């Protein structure tokens, strides 16, 4: 259905084909944006995991050093 002109009417086959082509083009553009965002998100998550792992090992190292000082 098309309401651009203010009236409800069925699209002609040519209008449907043009709309389908337009929608497919917009979908392709959206996918081009989403793929880099997905890879970027994975990179950010990977960096976060690495920072957390480093912080855990640092806490363990400091706790072990503190125990050695008490001995």
Short mmCIF file of N, CA and C in Angstrom, two decimals:
data_model
loop_
_atom_site.label_atom_id
_atom_site.label_comp_id
_atom_site.label_asym_id
_atom_site.label_seq_id
_atom_site.Cartn_x
_atom_site.Cartn_y
_atom_site.Cartn_z
N UNK A 1 0.84 -1.18 0.00
CA UNK A 1 0.00 0.00 0.00
C UNK A 1 0.88 1.25 0.00
N UNK A 2 0.41 2.24 -0.70
CA UNK A 2 1.17 3.48 -0.80
C UNK A 2 0.29 4.62 -0.29
N UNK A 3 0.83 5.42 0.61
CA UNK A 3 0.05 6.54 1.14
C UNK A 3 0.74 7.87 0.87
N UNK A 4 1.76 7.87 0.01
CA UNK A 4 2.50 9.10 -0.27
C UNK A 4 1.60 10.22 -0.77
N UNK A 5 0.60 9.88 -1.56
CA UNK A 5 -0.26 10.90 -2.13
C UNK A 5 -1.51 11.16 -1.26
N UNK A 6 -1.54 10.56 -0.07
CA UNK A 6 -2.66 10.79 0.83
C UNK A 6 -3.79 9.78 0.64
N UNK A 7 -3.72 8.93 -0.36
CA UNK A 7 -4.76 7.94 -0.61
C UNK A 7 -4.15 6.55 -0.50
N UNK A 8 -4.93 5.63 0.04
CA UNK A 8 -4.48 4.25 0.10
C UNK A 8 -4.73 3.61 -1.26
N UNK A 9 -3.69 3.05 -1.82
CA UNK A 9 -3.86 2.33 -3.07
C UNK A 9 -2.78 1.27 -3.16
N UNK A 10 -3.05 0.25 -3.96
CA UNK A 10 -2.06 -0.81 -4.14
C UNK A 10 -0.95 -0.31 -5.05
N UNK A 11 0.27 -0.78 -4.76
CA UNK A 11 1.39 -0.42 -5.63
C UNK A 11 1.30 -1.22 -6.92
N UNK A 12 1.73 -0.60 -7.99
CA UNK A 12 1.80 -1.32 -9.26
C UNK A 12 3.00 -2.26 -9.19
N UNK A 13 3.08 -3.26 -10.05
CA UNK A 13 4.24 -4.16 -10.04
C UNK A 13 5.56 -3.40 -10.19
N UNK A 14 5.59 -2.39 -11.03
CA UNK A 14 6.83 -1.61 -11.20
C UNK A 14 7.17 -0.86 -9.91
N UNK A 15 6.16 -0.30 -9.23
CA UNK A 15 6.40 0.40 -7.97
C UNK A 15 6.89 -0.56 -6.89
N UNK A 16 6.29 -1.78 -6.88
CA UNK A 16 6.73 -2.78 -5.91
C UNK A 16 8.18 -3.17 -6.17
N UNK A 17 8.55 -3.35 -7.43
CA UNK A 17 9.92 -3.71 -7.77
C UNK A 17 10.88 -2.59 -7.37
N UNK A 18 10.49 -1.35 -7.63
CA UNK A 18 11.34 -0.21 -7.26
C UNK A 18 11.49 -0.12 -5.75
N UNK A 19 10.40 -0.34 -5.01
CA UNK A 19 10.46 -0.28 -3.55
C UNK A 19 11.32 -1.41 -2.99
N UNK A 20 11.17 -2.59 -3.60
CA UNK A 20 11.97 -3.74 -3.17
C UNK A 20 13.46 -3.46 -3.40
N UNK A 21 13.78 -2.89 -4.57
CA UNK A 21 15.17 -2.54 -4.87
C UNK A 21 15.70 -1.52 -3.88
N UNK A 22 14.89 -0.52 -3.55
CA UNK A 22 15.28 0.50 -2.59
C UNK A 22 15.51 -0.10 -1.21
N UNK A 23 14.60 -0.97 -0.79
CA UNK A 23 14.74 -1.61 0.52
C UNK A 23 15.98 -2.49 0.59
N UNK A 24 16.25 -3.23 -0.49
CA UNK A 24 17.44 -4.07 -0.52
C UNK A 24 18.71 -3.22 -0.45
N UNK A 25 18.72 -2.09 -1.14
CA UNK A 25 19.88 -1.20 -1.11
C UNK A 25 20.08 -0.65 0.31
N UNK A 26 18.98 -0.28 0.97
CA UNK A 26 19.10 0.22 2.35
C UNK A 26 19.58 -0.87 3.30
N UNK A 27 19.11 -2.10 3.07
CA UNK A 27 19.55 -3.22 3.90
C UNK A 27 21.05 -3.46 3.73
N UNK A 28 21.52 -3.41 2.48
CA UNK A 28 22.95 -3.60 2.23
C UNK A 28 23.76 -2.50 2.92
N UNK A 29 23.29 -1.27 2.87
CA UNK A 29 23.99 -0.17 3.53
C UNK A 29 24.03 -0.39 5.04
N UNK A 30 22.92 -0.85 5.59
CA UNK A 30 22.86 -1.10 7.04
C UNK A 30 23.84 -2.20 7.43
N UNK A 31 23.93 -3.25 6.60
CA UNK A 31 24.84 -4.35 6.90
C UNK A 31 26.29 -3.87 6.83
N UNK A 32 26.61 -2.96 5.91
CA UNK A 32 27.96 -2.43 5.80
C UNK A 32 28.34 -1.68 7.07
N UNK A 33 27.36 -1.06 7.72
CA UNK A 33 27.62 -0.34 8.97
C UNK A 33 27.69 -1.30 10.14
N UNK A 34 26.79 -2.29 10.16
CA UNK A 34 26.71 -3.20 11.29
C UNK A 34 27.92 -4.12 11.40
N UNK A 35 28.47 -4.56 10.30
CA UNK A 35 29.61 -5.48 10.35
C UNK A 35 30.81 -4.84 11.04
N UNK A 36 31.22 -3.60 10.66
CA UNK A 36 32.34 -2.99 11.39
C UNK A 36 32.01 -2.75 12.86
N UNK A 37 30.77 -2.40 13.17
CA UNK A 37 30.40 -2.18 14.56
C UNK A 37 30.54 -3.47 15.35
N UNK A 38 30.16 -4.59 14.74
CA UNK A 38 30.26 -5.88 15.41
C UNK A 38 31.72 -6.22 15.68
N UNK A 39 32.60 -6.01 14.68
CA UNK A 39 34.03 -6.31 14.90
C UNK A 39 34.62 -5.38 15.94
N UNK A 40 34.19 -4.11 15.91
CA UNK A 40 34.69 -3.15 16.89
C UNK A 40 34.25 -3.56 18.30
N UNK A 41 33.01 -4.01 18.42
CA UNK A 41 32.50 -4.43 19.73
C UNK A 41 33.29 -5.63 20.24
N UNK A 42 33.61 -6.57 19.36
CA UNK A 42 34.41 -7.73 19.76
C UNK A 42 35.78 -7.29 20.25
N UNK A 43 36.37 -6.31 19.55
CA UNK A 43 37.69 -5.81 19.95
C UNK A 43 37.61 -5.14 21.32
N UNK A 44 36.57 -4.33 21.53
CA UNK A 44 36.40 -3.66 22.82
C UNK A 44 36.23 -4.69 23.93
N UNK A 45 35.41 -5.71 23.68
CA UNK A 45 35.20 -6.75 24.69
C UNK A 45 36.49 -7.51 24.97
N UNK A 46 37.26 -7.77 23.93
CA UNK A 46 38.54 -8.46 24.09
C UNK A 46 39.48 -7.62 24.94
N UNK A 47 39.55 -6.33 24.65
CA UNK A 47 40.41 -5.44 25.44
C UNK A 47 39.96 -5.40 26.89
N UNK A 48 38.66 -5.37 27.11
CA UNK A 48 38.12 -5.35 28.48
C UNK A 48 38.51 -6.62 29.21
N UNK A 49 38.39 -7.76 28.53
CA UNK A 49 38.76 -9.04 29.15
C UNK A 49 40.24 -9.06 29.50
N UNK A 50 41.07 -8.52 28.60
CA UNK A 50 42.51 -8.49 28.87
C UNK A 50 42.83 -7.60 30.06
N UNK A 51 42.17 -6.45 30.14
CA UNK A 51 42.40 -5.55 31.28
C UNK A 51 41.97 -6.20 32.59
N UNK A 52 40.83 -6.89 32.57
CA UNK A 52 40.35 -7.56 33.78
C UNK A 52 41.31 -8.67 34.20
N UNK A 53 41.79 -9.44 33.21
CA UNK A 53 42.74 -10.52 33.52
C UNK A 53 44.02 -9.93 34.11
N UNK A 54 44.49 -8.84 33.54
CA UNK A 54 45.70 -8.19 34.06
C UNK A 54 45.46 -7.72 35.49
N UNK A 55 44.29 -7.11 35.75
CA UNK A 55 43.97 -6.61 37.09
C UNK A 55 43.92 -7.76 38.09
N UNK A 56 43.33 -8.89 37.69
CA UNK A 56 43.28 -10.05 38.60
C UNK A 56 44.69 -10.53 38.93
N UNK A 57 45.52 -10.66 37.90
CA UNK A 57 46.88 -11.14 38.16
C UNK A 57 47.67 -10.13 38.99
N UNK A 58 47.42 -8.85 38.77
CA UNK A 58 48.10 -7.81 39.55
C UNK A 58 47.67 -7.88 41.02
N UNK A 59 46.38 -8.08 41.27
CA UNK A 59 45.90 -8.21 42.65
C UNK A 59 46.53 -9.42 43.33
N UNK A 60 46.62 -10.53 42.60
CA UNK A 60 47.24 -11.73 43.16
C UNK A 60 48.71 -11.47 43.47
N UNK A 61 49.39 -10.80 42.55
CA UNK A 61 50.81 -10.51 42.74
C UNK A 61 51.00 -9.62 43.97
N UNK A 62 50.16 -8.59 44.09
CA UNK A 62 50.27 -7.68 45.23
C UNK A 62 49.93 -8.39 46.55
N UNK A 63 48.94 -9.27 46.52
CA UNK A 63 48.57 -10.03 47.73
C UNK A 63 49.71 -10.95 48.13
N UNK A 64 50.34 -11.58 47.14
CA UNK A 64 51.47 -12.47 47.44
C UNK A 64 52.64 -11.66 47.99
N UNK A 65 52.90 -10.48 47.43
CA UNK A 65 53.98 -9.63 47.91
C UNK A 65 53.68 -9.16 49.33
N UNK A 66 52.42 -8.88 49.61
CA UNK A 66 52.04 -8.42 50.95
C UNK A 66 52.24 -9.54 51.97
N UNK A 67 51.90 -10.79 51.58
CA UNK A 67 52.11 -11.94 52.47
C UNK A 67 53.58 -12.14 52.73
N UNK A 68 54.41 -11.98 51.70
CA UNK A 68 55.85 -12.14 51.88
C UNK A 68 56.40 -11.11 52.85
N UNK A 69 55.83 -9.89 52.84
CA UNK A 69 56.28 -8.85 53.76
C UNK A 69 55.95 -9.21 55.20
N UNK A 70 54.84 -9.91 55.42
CA UNK A 70 54.42 -10.26 56.77
C UNK A 70 55.24 -11.43 57.32
N UNK A 71 55.84 -12.22 56.44
CA UNK A 71 56.61 -13.40 56.90
C UNK A 71 57.92 -13.05 57.47
#
